[in-house]
Amino acid sequence: MTFPIKPIALVISSILLSGSLFSVNTFANNTLDANNSAKDIDDIEVITITNQRHHLAIDSNESYAQGKTTEPDLSHWLLSIPGANVNSNGPVTGIAQYRGLFGDRISTTLDGQAVIGAGPNSMDTPLSYSTPLIVDSMTVYRGIAPISAGINTLGGAIDVKMRKAESYNSQKLAIDGDVQVGSRSNNNAQTLSSVINIAKGNIAGLFYGNVQKGDSMESGDNTQISPTDFAKRQFGTDLRYVRDDSETGFSYHYTDTQDSGTPALPMDIEYIYSHRASLDGKFSLAGWQADWLLGYTDADHGMTNFEMRLNSNPEKYRRNNATGITTNYKFTVNKEFLFGDIELGLDGYFADHDSVITNPMNAMFEVVNFNEVKDNRFGLFAQWQETFNDTKVQLGVRLKRAESDAGEVATSMAMMMPMNSGMNSNMGGMNATMPSMADLAKDLRDNFNNTDRSVSDTNVDIALSTETQLSADLSLYVGLGLKNRAPSYQERYLWTPMESTGGLADGNTYIGDINLESETAYQADIGLTYQTQKTMIAPHVFYQNIDNYIQGTALGMEDMSAKMMAQMMAGDDNPLKFTNVDAKLYGADVNGHYYINDQIQLSAIISYVRGERRDINDNLYRIAPLNGQVSASYFSENWSANLALVMAGAQENVSLTNDEQESAGYGIVNIDAQYYFNNSLTLRAGVDNLFDKEYQNHLGGYNRVKGGEVPVMDRLPAEGMSAWAELTYSF
Ligand SMILES: [Cu+2]
């Protein structure tokens, strides 16, 4: 009923899952997906990247990739996907980047659910809510992401499929699972996790727990990157009632992140407690296959600038408490008709955000950063798929609406006695006419509170993907997209200059603009896939114009209060305001592999993207440099080994507007091996950055921590040599 469109999705499977699928055929994973859900990624062919024990029966669609299950989240898995990368602000805060776009521009869903974090600086990124151990697979759409993949797919779409409770339709009680321990030498990180599946008849339950912690990392030349210590606990369950033609499930996930460093941001994580629950199911009715999901997430987050990092000025101690509560839903139906497959869907979420900044050393100090912010999004979509001779076509249209509002804000600074600010004398003797901090705070507050803050955007997204089989070995992908993104709540409602920017980490303070327009992208992607028994190579080129691209720009005369406030409060001479500008992104990426013989495989990924402003002569901020990796893998009966060279070029195309610093290129070598003792015990071990190279990742941000071994505002170094091991017992 469905047909494949080849290279637009890549799936990375957890090695653990493949571990438990030893006796099953290579595509058990895909088959499983197809059974679980008859939509999304399953209707297009995916490249399954997995680790199989018996690699003799090489399938041309398969290649070898890393998906370490002892990492604190999935963001590093992205590095094996062409075009994808990670903006890292700390060890547990990896923000997905795809072809130069990141953050809210990318749809990141867990089992189809949009995950909205509590942190206004994305400390709890969507991917941080996943637990590698219970991840079934991770899919990144290549080319134009289908509109069915998420509400906002302007920058692409990532979907993580979590393991679900599995019923084996046997009247006997069946119990199976995995226990895993892992450790990492550089930061002495430790992971202990376990998952267990209990099934009887058509009822099944899956239960898991995951505990991780690590110290601060050291770079290649033994510089301590502080604070990068972290601690995280996750627990959860999936309960499922499965019948022949229907299924009902309940999932609950608890994520508890304790003190975890984010040296690229002005504060570190004190805690993130989140509860995520959902009900889902599927059934068929009148020939339609229906899928439904209702979800609820409650996240409570605290961050400080004095607990994990040195702060010698108690007057400047800050604690930021932020909460996010989200209700989400998704309902789809699909059916096969003579003219093709039709999928109709309805999805959306209601998100509430609050954020307050206090100083524990001064009970009087309080800034209401975001108050009762509502960010609600609704979508309605239809997708059609059909095959004509050698051409497969997928066309989708999504109507979407974003409604947002914010309550009134307040600040204790507006009450400060003018002389208390003590700032006038610091302003180079221009004190006579300078407004006091209290005047500025009052002005910004009143301006915000007196503005109509209720806004809405209605947009239409269109995605067209085609794949034509040109010959037995060669296929052509052509995709066109019209995609929109309504502004984020930070971009709209940041009323006093601060760095609550969804993790931009550029060191600038920002103010928002309630009346921002939606971004509109016009996208094109062309790709070829050449595939034989031994060889696969899939190059893509892409181009997109984004009108009304939201970018920080220098403040004008009308924002004089904000400008002075940024200077007085944060010493920031380059505060920025979220503004609609025009941008374009273009580039190319390729992945491929070649089997020298049944035992040895070579593979490579290369990604290149440029991001430029169209209204002025400048580059976009935090764009990955030219980067790639080349690896050689050896597979034998019960072990395999892999050698990878990871490289990045210098990034000289930096954003002047953001005061972005250039970075140098580098190359590092990683090795790893895995050994299967038997069907139940697997050891994986390796060394990352084998030659202990000192280098900086362009996407790693600048150091914001005073008194450490890295100068403030220097680009943060990356992790030096680190040996690691993971031992998994499956039962
Ligand atoms: Cu935070």
XYZ file of C-alpha atoms and ligand atoms in Angstrom:
732
model
C 0.000 0.000 0.000
C 2.878 2.334 0.562
C 5.881 2.946 -1.561
C 9.396 3.995 -0.907
C 11.001 7.294 -1.713
C 14.572 6.380 -1.291
C 17.083 8.743 0.122
C 14.957 11.134 2.068
C 15.267 9.385 5.358
C 18.090 7.863 7.290
C 17.524 5.732 10.304
C 20.043 4.925 12.939
C 19.169 1.999 15.098
C 20.276 1.453 18.591
C 22.853 -1.276 18.804
C 20.978 -2.645 21.716
C 17.952 -3.287 19.675
C 19.938 -5.034 17.003
C 21.504 -6.958 19.839
C 18.155 -8.328 20.795
C 17.318 -9.093 17.195
C 20.173 -11.457 16.531
C 17.999 -14.273 15.454
C 15.722 -12.125 13.389
C 16.411 -11.076 9.866
C 18.123 -7.868 8.949
C 14.977 -5.907 8.387
C 13.194 -6.942 11.510
C 13.567 -3.375 12.593
C 11.794 -1.979 9.587
C 9.120 -4.592 9.712
C 8.509 -3.712 13.304
C 8.156 -0.063 12.467
C 5.790 -0.810 9.659
C 3.587 -2.768 11.984
C 3.660 -0.149 14.639
C 2.702 2.706 12.467
C 1.578 2.824 8.890
C 2.686 6.353 8.283
C 5.535 8.811 8.638
C 8.877 7.272 7.906
C 7.487 3.885 7.097
C 5.973 4.921 3.855
C 9.329 5.934 2.493
C 12.325 3.741 2.181
C 14.878 4.303 4.852
C 18.543 3.529 5.099
C 18.849 1.498 8.250
C 22.153 1.981 9.964
C 22.601 -0.815 12.389
C 25.120 -3.161 13.911
C 24.449 -6.768 13.103
C 26.212 -9.661 14.626
C 26.342 -11.716 11.475
C 27.306 -9.298 8.836
C 27.989 -11.854 6.166
C 24.708 -11.403 4.428
C 25.449 -7.851 3.486
C 22.473 -5.889 2.435
C 23.255 -3.072 0.113
C 20.995 -0.786 2.080
C 22.929 -1.147 5.256
C 25.932 0.602 6.588
C 27.778 0.768 9.833
C 27.290 3.642 12.226
C 27.858 4.605 15.784
C 25.003 4.970 18.143
C 26.501 4.762 21.606
C 23.849 3.938 24.124
C 25.712 5.276 27.147
C 25.613 8.870 25.966
C 23.390 11.240 27.929
C 21.238 11.966 24.889
C 20.943 11.254 21.201
C 22.469 14.401 19.796
C 25.772 12.727 18.915
C 23.967 10.169 16.830
C 23.293 12.972 14.390
C 26.956 13.085 13.443
C 26.510 10.006 11.264
C 23.896 11.714 9.127
C 24.891 13.837 6.116
C 23.956 17.480 6.681
C 23.330 17.033 10.391
C 25.339 18.400 13.279
C 25.085 19.454 16.919
C 25.227 22.864 18.586
C 26.519 21.875 21.971
C 26.193 24.221 24.957
C 27.174 21.532 27.465
C 27.289 17.732 27.834
C 23.499 17.319 28.126
C 22.356 20.189 25.898
C 22.888 19.193 22.297
C 20.777 21.218 19.886
C 20.234 19.547 16.519
C 21.491 21.400 13.467
C 20.508 20.380 9.950
C 21.918 22.067 6.884
C 22.683 25.242 8.816
C 19.349 25.590 10.632
C 18.768 24.628 14.259
C 16.610 25.019 17.329
C 12.926 25.696 16.751
C 13.431 25.579 12.996
C 13.811 21.803 13.157
C 10.939 19.558 14.091
C 12.209 17.130 16.707
C 9.617 14.626 17.797
C 9.678 11.624 20.086
C 7.229 9.048 18.764
C 5.610 11.777 16.736
C 5.153 14.106 19.726
C 6.579 17.590 19.709
C 8.659 17.962 22.868
C 8.648 21.497 24.255
C 11.304 22.241 26.849
C 10.962 24.400 29.940
C 14.243 26.250 29.549
C 14.103 29.565 27.681
C 17.678 28.766 26.631
C 16.895 25.221 25.493
C 18.883 23.575 28.262
C 16.347 20.782 28.052
C 16.497 20.293 24.294
C 13.992 17.919 22.707
C 16.689 15.286 22.232
C 17.574 15.456 25.937
C 14.209 13.847 26.673
C 15.241 10.662 24.899
C 17.134 7.853 26.548
C 19.446 6.041 24.117
C 18.818 2.696 25.794
C 15.147 2.673 24.911
C 15.503 4.235 21.495
C 14.478 1.998 18.676
C 15.676 4.247 15.877
C 16.256 7.827 14.923
C 15.146 9.148 11.561
C 16.292 12.265 9.826
C 14.496 13.203 6.643
C 16.836 14.110 3.870
C 15.663 16.535 1.237
C 12.328 18.204 1.832
C 10.796 16.910 5.052
C 7.197 15.772 4.529
C 4.614 18.053 6.126
C 3.260 15.029 7.990
C 6.522 14.772 9.953
C 5.748 17.682 12.261
C 4.132 21.048 12.709
C 7.225 23.029 11.889
C 9.557 21.305 9.427
C 11.178 24.381 7.897
C 14.671 23.261 8.886
C 14.015 19.545 8.563
C 12.571 16.865 10.772
C 13.977 14.337 13.206
C 11.807 11.622 14.654
C 12.923 9.319 17.415
C 11.105 6.052 17.783
C 11.232 4.745 21.314
C 11.006 1.065 22.125
C 7.465 0.080 23.000
C 6.181 -2.748 25.099
C 5.969 -5.805 22.878
C 3.399 -8.525 23.221
C 4.372 -11.791 21.612
C 0.839 -13.155 21.457
C 1.838 -16.067 23.585
C -0.203 -17.299 26.532
C 3.020 -17.960 28.391
C 4.537 -15.174 30.422
C 7.512 -13.804 28.476
C 10.195 -11.704 30.101
C 13.165 -10.232 28.300
C 15.355 -7.196 28.517
C 18.793 -5.689 28.678
C 21.122 -4.451 31.385
C 23.914 -2.140 30.411
C 26.879 -0.564 32.133
C 29.102 1.986 30.474
C 31.973 4.179 31.355
C 34.105 6.872 29.794
C 37.644 7.696 30.883
C 38.032 11.401 30.122
C 35.308 12.629 32.440
C 34.929 9.437 34.458
C 31.345 9.198 33.216
C 29.265 6.240 34.265
C 26.009 4.854 32.994
C 23.837 2.126 34.399
C 20.654 1.287 32.599
C 18.180 -1.465 32.245
C 15.059 -2.194 30.290
C 12.668 -5.080 30.795
C 9.699 -6.232 28.760
C 6.998 -8.386 30.318
C 4.295 -9.820 28.100
C 1.412 -12.215 28.424
C -1.326 -12.686 25.902
C -2.101 -9.349 24.363
C -0.874 -7.268 27.273
C 2.710 -6.052 27.564
C 4.682 -3.724 29.774
C 8.098 -2.201 29.265
C 9.977 -0.652 32.195
C 13.303 1.118 32.142
C 15.702 3.052 34.293
C 18.809 4.965 33.373
C 21.313 6.679 35.672
C 24.262 8.690 34.370
C 26.870 11.018 35.725
C 30.221 12.436 34.732
C 32.873 14.912 35.823
C 34.179 17.844 33.828
C 35.993 16.934 30.630
C 39.567 17.724 29.710
C 40.685 18.882 26.307
C 43.613 17.497 24.320
C 46.167 19.620 26.136
C 44.607 18.782 29.516
C 42.705 22.017 29.938
C 39.776 21.456 32.218
C 36.528 22.423 30.481
C 34.590 23.525 33.499
C 31.822 23.024 34.368
C 30.950 20.104 32.121
C 30.068 17.662 34.863
C 26.559 16.290 34.670
C 24.086 13.967 36.351
C 20.872 12.618 34.950
C 18.255 10.017 35.884
C 15.456 8.705 33.744
C 12.711 6.203 34.455
C 9.678 5.200 32.542
C 7.209 2.676 31.332
C 5.182 1.732 28.311
C 2.044 -0.348 28.751
C 0.253 -1.757 25.754
C -2.859 -3.722 24.915
C -2.526 -5.214 21.449
C -5.245 -6.824 19.369
C -5.239 -7.920 15.753
C -6.611 -4.714 14.380
C -6.141 -2.254 17.200
C -3.694 -1.181 19.857
C -3.859 1.064 22.908
C -0.882 2.236 24.887
C 0.142 4.401 27.792
C 3.640 5.788 28.241
C 5.231 7.683 31.069
C 8.748 9.118 31.124
C 10.452 10.847 34.011
C 13.607 12.833 33.326
C 15.576 14.298 36.211
C 18.690 16.261 35.364
C 20.712 17.514 38.331
C 23.628 19.948 38.415
C 24.968 19.891 34.873
C 27.325 22.414 33.361
C 26.617 24.527 30.313
C 29.793 26.614 29.968
C 28.605 28.172 26.695
C 25.664 29.793 28.503
C 25.503 32.384 31.294
C 24.074 29.850 33.770
C 24.292 26.131 34.534
C 21.533 23.605 35.070
C 20.536 23.271 38.717
C 17.690 20.858 38.023
C 15.198 19.793 35.369
C 12.329 17.611 36.533
C 9.962 16.526 33.866
C 7.003 14.203 33.603
C 5.903 13.185 30.159
C 2.824 11.011 29.740
C 0.880 9.961 26.692
C -1.969 7.778 25.562
C -1.896 6.445 22.044
C -3.585 3.924 19.885
C -4.574 2.719 16.488
C -7.630 1.134 15.029
C -9.268 0.644 11.657
C -12.655 1.838 10.626
C -14.364 1.633 7.249
C -11.110 0.810 5.518
C -9.268 3.713 7.112
C -6.329 3.122 9.382
C -6.407 5.557 12.289
C -3.611 6.563 14.666
C -4.149 8.810 17.673
C -2.039 10.265 20.440
C -2.642 12.529 23.431
C 0.310 13.801 25.395
C 1.111 15.889 28.429
C 4.479 17.235 29.584
C 5.221 19.100 32.780
C 8.789 20.378 33.132
C 10.248 22.388 35.986
C 13.727 23.814 35.566
C 16.171 25.844 37.634
C 19.503 27.315 36.605
C 22.026 29.493 38.414
C 25.207 31.427 37.741
C 26.819 30.720 41.116
C 26.495 27.034 42.056
C 28.672 25.341 39.473
C 30.780 28.296 38.401
C 32.742 30.949 40.216
C 30.844 34.139 40.906
C 32.577 36.470 43.328
C 29.859 39.109 43.298
C 26.831 38.091 45.417
C 24.947 41.089 44.061
C 25.102 39.405 40.647
C 23.949 35.977 41.833
C 21.042 34.860 39.702
C 18.695 31.930 39.869
C 16.249 31.422 37.027
C 13.205 29.220 37.553
C 11.362 28.232 34.422
C 8.413 25.961 33.842
C 6.832 24.580 30.721
C 3.541 22.723 30.513
C 2.482 21.230 27.203
C -0.565 19.321 26.064
C -0.305 17.838 22.611
C -2.355 15.706 20.262
C -2.099 14.018 16.912
C -4.744 12.157 14.967
C -4.229 10.702 11.502
C -6.155 8.446 9.173
C -4.924 6.861 5.984
C -6.348 4.770 3.232
C -5.360 3.378 -0.128
C -7.374 4.566 -3.103
C -7.114 3.895 -6.834
C -5.491 7.263 -7.280
C -2.991 6.699 -4.503
C -2.604 6.683 -0.751
C -4.186 9.450 1.254
C -3.249 10.485 4.755
C -5.248 13.107 6.623
C -4.135 14.505 9.927
C -4.801 16.885 12.747
C -2.129 17.828 15.282
C -1.084 20.535 17.659
C 0.001 21.584 21.096
C -0.818 24.066 23.840
C 2.333 25.217 25.631
C 2.571 27.480 28.683
C 5.833 29.073 29.785
C 6.873 30.989 32.891
C 10.323 32.177 33.862
C 11.399 34.264 36.858
C 14.880 35.433 37.810
C 15.794 36.010 41.451
C 18.884 36.535 43.581
C 19.091 34.284 46.650
C 21.378 36.870 48.308
C 18.857 39.658 47.813
C 15.238 38.835 48.499
C 14.174 42.119 46.919
C 15.518 41.275 43.476
C 13.136 39.786 40.943
C 12.738 39.994 37.182
C 9.752 38.333 35.581
C 11.345 37.109 32.382
C 8.299 35.427 30.829
C 4.897 35.485 32.458
C 2.041 33.196 31.485
C 3.289 32.898 27.947
C 0.990 30.848 25.754
C 2.370 29.322 22.593
C -0.311 27.260 20.889
C 0.058 25.605 17.496
C -2.509 23.765 15.434
C -2.185 21.899 12.167
C -4.421 20.250 9.624
C -2.827 18.316 6.790
C -3.362 16.059 3.820
C -0.733 13.987 2.061
C -1.070 12.056 -1.167
C 1.292 9.414 -2.534
C 1.255 7.601 -5.832
C 3.545 5.764 -8.203
C 3.531 6.459 -11.921
C 5.696 4.026 -13.901
C 9.163 4.726 -12.514
C 8.289 7.840 -10.572
C 7.017 8.018 -7.052
C 5.328 11.190 -5.942
C 4.506 12.435 -2.471
C 2.634 15.713 -2.101
C 1.506 17.189 1.180
C -0.246 20.377 2.226
C -0.474 21.613 5.799
C -2.568 24.470 7.098
C -1.243 25.697 10.410
C -1.965 28.333 12.942
C 0.149 29.724 15.758
C -1.514 31.714 18.545
C 0.460 33.290 21.312
C 0.007 35.636 24.196
C 1.883 36.771 27.280
C 0.930 38.148 30.671
C 2.255 41.365 32.169
C 5.838 41.483 33.354
C 7.396 43.071 36.408
C 10.845 43.873 37.688
C 12.198 44.960 41.037
C 14.677 47.109 39.144
C 11.885 49.546 38.365
C 11.659 50.231 42.098
C 15.350 50.855 42.638
C 16.302 54.231 44.008
C 18.187 56.085 41.307
C 21.250 56.465 43.526
C 21.209 52.743 44.271
C 22.010 51.896 40.733
C 25.356 53.546 41.167
C 25.765 53.326 37.430
C 25.625 56.931 36.394
C 29.176 57.556 37.452
C 30.304 54.565 35.400
C 28.965 55.935 32.184
C 31.943 58.087 31.343
C 30.819 61.285 32.950
C 27.649 61.646 30.884
C 25.645 61.398 34.074
C 23.664 64.580 33.835
C 21.237 63.365 31.189
C 21.488 59.617 31.757
C 18.265 57.942 32.839
C 18.626 55.717 35.889
C 18.360 51.959 35.710
C 14.963 52.270 37.397
C 13.760 54.634 34.644
C 14.928 52.228 31.949
C 13.381 49.206 33.648
C 10.115 51.077 34.086
C 10.133 52.194 30.476
C 10.745 48.685 29.104
C 8.195 47.138 31.454
C 5.463 49.666 30.721
C 6.099 49.523 27.024
C 5.643 45.755 27.071
C 2.649 45.771 29.391
C 0.895 48.457 27.359
C 1.289 46.600 24.057
C -1.275 44.155 22.720
C 0.585 40.897 23.146
C -1.936 38.528 21.645
C -0.851 37.613 18.129
C -1.543 34.868 15.623
C -0.132 33.573 12.361
C -1.813 31.381 9.777
C 0.447 29.660 7.278
C 0.361 27.011 4.580
C 3.216 24.544 4.098
C 3.636 22.455 0.966
C 6.106 19.639 0.381
C 6.565 17.792 -2.893
C 8.983 14.886 -3.180
C 9.534 12.727 -6.232
C 11.816 9.841 -6.896
C 12.460 8.478 -10.356
C 14.251 5.235 -11.077
C 16.520 6.214 -13.968
C 18.067 2.772 -14.283
C 18.421 -0.351 -12.202
C 21.139 1.282 -10.115
C 20.378 4.946 -10.298
C 17.540 7.034 -8.966
C 16.853 10.746 -8.938
C 15.224 12.628 -6.096
C 13.675 16.037 -6.662
C 11.967 17.895 -3.859
C 10.314 21.292 -3.558
C 9.034 22.881 -0.407
C 7.237 25.933 0.874
C 7.696 26.009 4.637
C 6.831 28.557 7.309
C 7.781 29.067 10.917
C 5.924 31.344 13.278
C 8.258 33.133 15.741
C 9.168 31.461 19.030
C 7.952 32.923 22.315
C 11.460 34.138 23.142
C 11.684 35.957 19.808
C 8.399 37.693 20.550
C 8.264 38.276 24.282
C 11.808 38.863 25.552
C 11.108 42.339 26.863
C 14.335 43.337 28.630
C 17.781 42.555 27.176
C 18.774 39.042 28.226
C 20.292 35.927 26.790
C 17.116 33.793 26.916
C 17.419 32.953 23.236
C 16.759 29.254 22.848
C 20.448 28.464 23.228
C 22.002 30.777 20.641
C 24.967 31.203 23.026
C 26.510 34.031 21.035
C 27.197 36.093 24.161
C 24.821 38.885 23.144
C 21.741 39.990 25.013
C 18.539 40.150 22.992
C 15.143 41.732 23.024
C 12.123 40.374 21.221
C 9.536 41.896 18.942
C 5.899 40.980 19.474
C 5.014 41.831 15.891
C 7.544 39.631 14.097
C 6.340 37.987 10.905
C 6.595 34.257 10.219
C 9.616 33.014 8.316
C 8.834 31.684 4.835
C 11.233 29.315 3.098
C 11.267 28.346 -0.578
C 13.242 25.137 -0.790
C 14.637 22.880 -3.484
C 16.633 19.690 -3.207
C 18.031 17.395 -5.883
C 19.717 14.110 -5.116
C 21.024 11.051 -6.878
C 21.366 7.600 -5.404
C 23.585 5.091 -7.096
C 23.312 1.709 -5.537
C 24.718 -1.695 -6.404
C 25.548 -4.740 -4.350
C 28.890 -3.262 -3.346
C 28.545 0.459 -3.699
C 26.188 3.151 -2.569
C 26.618 6.850 -3.067
C 23.943 9.497 -2.578
C 24.871 13.126 -3.240
C 22.337 15.912 -2.684
C 22.424 19.619 -3.471
C 20.002 22.052 -1.886
C 19.048 25.691 -1.954
C 16.567 27.755 -0.022
C 15.556 31.369 0.271
C 14.077 32.348 3.607
C 12.056 35.533 3.633
C 11.579 37.174 7.034
C 14.346 35.018 8.507
C 14.479 35.908 12.211
C 17.911 37.200 13.180
C 19.221 39.506 15.886
C 20.116 42.951 14.536
C 21.571 46.036 16.189
C 19.117 48.164 18.163
C 17.918 51.407 16.629
C 16.960 54.731 18.210
C 13.505 53.469 19.168
C 15.108 50.881 21.449
C 17.404 53.265 23.304
C 16.166 52.118 26.724
C 16.976 48.510 25.919
C 20.349 49.501 24.574
C 21.282 51.410 27.720
C 19.894 48.665 29.911
C 22.042 46.051 28.142
C 25.082 48.237 28.657
C 24.344 48.884 32.349
C 23.134 45.430 33.348
C 25.265 43.121 31.249
C 28.015 45.368 29.952
C 26.843 44.373 26.479
C 27.794 46.871 23.758
C 26.128 44.812 21.043
C 22.596 44.004 22.212
C 20.437 42.624 19.423
C 16.756 42.625 18.603
C 15.010 39.736 16.868
C 14.181 41.117 13.447
C 12.823 39.826 10.153
C 15.607 39.842 7.566
C 16.190 37.860 4.373
C 18.476 34.872 4.140
C 19.517 32.028 1.899
C 21.143 28.693 2.605
C 22.682 26.380 0.075
C 25.097 23.525 -0.062
C 25.601 19.859 -0.712
C 26.034 16.694 1.235
C 26.848 13.153 0.300
C 27.024 9.800 1.967
C 28.232 6.540 0.575
C 29.856 3.244 1.234
C 31.793 0.605 -0.581
C 32.256 -3.039 0.334
C 35.748 -4.145 -0.516
C 34.663 -7.664 0.379
C 32.315 -9.354 2.805
C 34.431 -8.249 5.730
C 35.595 -4.755 4.937
C 33.507 -1.693 4.299
C 34.555 1.873 3.621
C 32.109 4.673 4.197
C 32.106 8.429 4.029
C 29.922 11.433 4.780
C 30.639 14.978 3.655
C 28.471 17.998 4.536
C 28.770 21.529 3.271
C 26.449 24.471 3.833
C 26.599 28.238 3.429
C 24.176 30.580 5.125
C 24.021 34.191 4.031
C 21.926 37.271 4.551
C 20.252 38.570 1.400
C 19.468 42.045 2.736
C 23.040 42.870 3.744
C 26.456 41.375 3.137
C 26.819 39.029 6.096
C 26.762 35.355 6.986
C 24.325 33.528 9.210
C 25.407 32.630 12.715
C 26.694 29.255 14.002
C 26.793 27.407 10.720
C 28.771 24.174 10.649
C 31.962 24.411 8.592
C 32.685 21.942 5.792
C 32.898 18.651 7.639
C 32.918 14.950 7.121
C 34.066 11.580 8.189
C 35.663 8.632 6.499
C 35.607 5.250 8.129
C 36.760 1.724 7.537
C 35.004 -1.161 9.210
C 35.840 -4.794 9.560
C 33.177 -7.381 10.291
C 33.796 -10.929 11.383
C 31.660 -13.700 12.832
C 31.566 -12.430 16.411
C 33.386 -9.152 16.367
C 33.729 -5.984 14.363
C 35.993 -2.977 14.425
C 35.820 0.514 13.059
C 38.327 3.271 12.403
C 36.974 6.750 11.691
C 38.641 9.977 10.673
C 36.453 12.956 11.591
C 37.347 16.263 9.967
C 36.131 19.830 9.838
C 37.429 22.753 7.841
C 38.016 26.252 9.166
C 34.912 28.422 9.439
C 35.689 31.890 8.169
C 32.189 32.692 6.973
C 31.029 34.028 10.303
C 28.281 36.454 11.264
C 29.519 40.001 11.823
C 26.130 40.942 13.226
C 26.543 38.380 16.003
C 30.250 39.204 16.590
C 30.915 35.585 15.752
C 34.500 34.335 15.970
C 36.179 32.313 13.252
C 37.424 28.833 14.003
C 40.195 26.582 12.704
C 39.807 23.191 11.082
C 40.820 19.910 12.671
C 40.952 16.174 12.193
C 40.583 13.525 14.861
C 40.667 9.742 14.836
C 38.202 7.503 16.667
C 38.402 3.739 16.945
C 36.007 1.215 18.363
C 35.296 -2.481 18.365
C 32.582 -4.781 19.507
C 32.722 -8.363 20.554
C 29.822 -10.744 20.981
C 30.675 -13.261 23.686
C 27.439 -15.074 22.965
C 23.836 -14.241 22.197
C 23.403 -12.410 25.449
C 26.660 -10.638 26.225
C 28.169 -7.858 24.095
C 31.153 -5.652 24.765
C 31.728 -2.432 22.848
C 34.761 -0.332 23.512
C 36.757 2.340 21.808
C 38.876 5.418 22.017
C 37.590 8.801 20.877
C 40.142 11.389 19.813
C 42.849 8.736 19.810
C 45.716 11.198 19.354
C 44.464 13.530 22.100
C 44.177 16.395 19.669
C 43.461 19.867 21.067
C 40.740 21.467 18.957
C 37.631 23.623 19.070
C 34.368 22.692 17.463
C 32.843 25.678 15.691
C 29.426 24.730 17.077
C 30.679 24.364 20.675
C 30.199 27.984 21.747
C 32.367 30.330 23.802
C 33.419 29.968 27.394
C 31.213 32.084 29.676
C 32.731 30.895 32.938
C 35.120 33.138 34.830
C 38.132 31.910 36.758
C 38.597 28.669 34.836
C 41.396 27.429 32.613
C 39.726 28.712 29.439
C 39.679 32.512 29.000
C 36.216 34.058 28.984
C 34.747 34.334 25.462
C 37.381 32.014 23.989
C 35.900 29.270 21.892
C 35.417 26.233 24.148
C 37.827 23.382 23.502
C 36.469 19.935 22.682
C 37.032 16.730 24.615
C 40.510 15.215 24.482
C 41.255 11.522 24.291
C 38.635 9.372 25.947
C 38.457 5.616 26.165
C 35.024 4.143 26.655
C 33.334 0.793 27.112
C 29.777 -0.508 27.147
C 28.844 -3.967 28.360
C 25.359 -5.209 27.564
C 23.655 -8.297 28.873
C 20.448 -9.307 27.130
C 18.092 -11.803 28.649
Cu 18.120 26.829 31.767
